[in-house]
């Protein structure tokens, strides 16, 4: 799907999130599912892993 298909950055971010997190959001470092919301960056939700204390986004 070409990038020109998307009207906004939010649409592109939503598609990426659906593809990457189809089994649910987990920490990419330690694979733990225990996380809390930790602000946002642009249109991306930030998370804090409760096991390894690293932050990541849903991009």
PDB file of C-alpha atoms in Angstrom:
ATOM      1  CA  UNK A   1       0.000   0.000   0.000  1.00  0.00           C
ATOM      2  CA  UNK A   2       1.671   3.265  -1.077  1.00  0.00           C
ATOM      3  CA  UNK A   3       2.109   5.992   1.512  1.00  0.00           C
ATOM      4  CA  UNK A   4       0.166   8.408  -0.708  1.00  0.00           C
ATOM      5  CA  UNK A   5      -2.931   6.316   0.068  1.00  0.00           C
ATOM      6  CA  UNK A   6      -3.068   7.727   3.601  1.00  0.00           C
ATOM      7  CA  UNK A   7      -4.703  11.067   4.211  1.00  0.00           C
ATOM      8  CA  UNK A   8      -3.031  11.672   7.561  1.00  0.00           C
ATOM      9  CA  UNK A   9      -0.179  10.549   9.761  1.00  0.00           C
ATOM     10  CA  UNK A  10      -2.771   9.196  12.203  1.00  0.00           C
ATOM     11  CA  UNK A  11      -4.185   6.815   9.562  1.00  0.00           C
ATOM     12  CA  UNK A  12      -0.716   5.494   8.778  1.00  0.00           C
ATOM     13  CA  UNK A  13       0.043   5.092  12.499  1.00  0.00           C
ATOM     14  CA  UNK A  14      -3.206   3.186  13.063  1.00  0.00           C
ATOM     15  CA  UNK A  15      -2.380   0.743  10.265  1.00  0.00           C
ATOM     16  CA  UNK A  16       1.131   0.167  11.637  1.00  0.00           C
ATOM     17  CA  UNK A  17      -0.263  -0.449  15.123  1.00  0.00           C
ATOM     18  CA  UNK A  18      -2.805  -2.978  13.802  1.00  0.00           C
ATOM     19  CA  UNK A  19      -0.092  -4.905  11.972  1.00  0.00           C
ATOM     20  CA  UNK A  20       2.532  -4.833  14.728  1.00  0.00           C
ATOM     21  CA  UNK A  21       0.263  -5.429  17.723  1.00  0.00           C
ATOM     22  CA  UNK A  22      -2.262  -7.911  16.303  1.00  0.00           C
ATOM     23  CA  UNK A  23      -1.673 -10.173  19.353  1.00  0.00           C
ATOM     24  CA  UNK A  24      -1.819  -7.263  21.818  1.00  0.00           C
ATOM     25  CA  UNK A  25       0.718  -4.692  22.977  1.00  0.00           C
ATOM     26  CA  UNK A  26       3.821  -6.060  24.720  1.00  0.00           C
ATOM     27  CA  UNK A  27       7.289  -4.765  25.539  1.00  0.00           C
ATOM     28  CA  UNK A  28       9.565  -5.259  22.509  1.00  0.00           C
ATOM     29  CA  UNK A  29      12.581  -5.630  24.823  1.00  0.00           C
ATOM     30  CA  UNK A  30      11.445  -8.237  27.366  1.00  0.00           C
ATOM     31  CA  UNK A  31       8.126  -9.360  25.754  1.00  0.00           C
ATOM     32  CA  UNK A  32       6.178  -8.657  28.966  1.00  0.00           C
ATOM     33  CA  UNK A  33       2.537  -7.671  28.624  1.00  0.00           C
ATOM     34  CA  UNK A  34       2.516  -5.677  31.879  1.00  0.00           C
ATOM     35  CA  UNK A  35       2.667  -2.051  30.799  1.00  0.00           C
ATOM     36  CA  UNK A  36       1.036   1.288  31.546  1.00  0.00           C
ATOM     37  CA  UNK A  37       0.288   4.252  29.317  1.00  0.00           C
ATOM     38  CA  UNK A  38       3.075   6.801  29.572  1.00  0.00           C
ATOM     39  CA  UNK A  39       2.100   9.888  27.578  1.00  0.00           C
ATOM     40  CA  UNK A  40       2.277  10.259  23.821  1.00  0.00           C
ATOM     41  CA  UNK A  41       4.612  11.316  21.033  1.00  0.00           C
ATOM     42  CA  UNK A  42       2.893  12.950  18.059  1.00  0.00           C
ATOM     43  CA  UNK A  43       0.081  10.505  17.272  1.00  0.00           C
ATOM     44  CA  UNK A  44       1.758   7.526  18.961  1.00  0.00           C
ATOM     45  CA  UNK A  45       0.830   6.208  22.406  1.00  0.00           C
ATOM     46  CA  UNK A  46       3.846   5.755  24.715  1.00  0.00           C
ATOM     47  CA  UNK A  47       4.023   2.870  27.206  1.00  0.00           C
ATOM     48  CA  UNK A  48       6.178   2.075  30.226  1.00  0.00           C
ATOM     49  CA  UNK A  49       7.009  -1.591  30.791  1.00  0.00           C
ATOM     50  CA  UNK A  50       6.394  -2.520  34.424  1.00  0.00           C
ATOM     51  CA  UNK A  51       8.932  -5.374  34.245  1.00  0.00           C
ATOM     52  CA  UNK A  52      12.026  -3.742  32.696  1.00  0.00           C
ATOM     53  CA  UNK A  53      11.117  -0.023  33.129  1.00  0.00           C
ATOM     54  CA  UNK A  54      11.755   0.774  29.456  1.00  0.00           C
ATOM     55  CA  UNK A  55       9.467   2.986  27.401  1.00  0.00           C
ATOM     56  CA  UNK A  56       8.198   2.193  23.926  1.00  0.00           C
ATOM     57  CA  UNK A  57       5.481   3.398  21.596  1.00  0.00           C
ATOM     58  CA  UNK A  58       2.765   1.696  19.604  1.00  0.00           C
ATOM     59  CA  UNK A  59       4.269   2.583  16.229  1.00  0.00           C
TER      60      UNK A  59
END
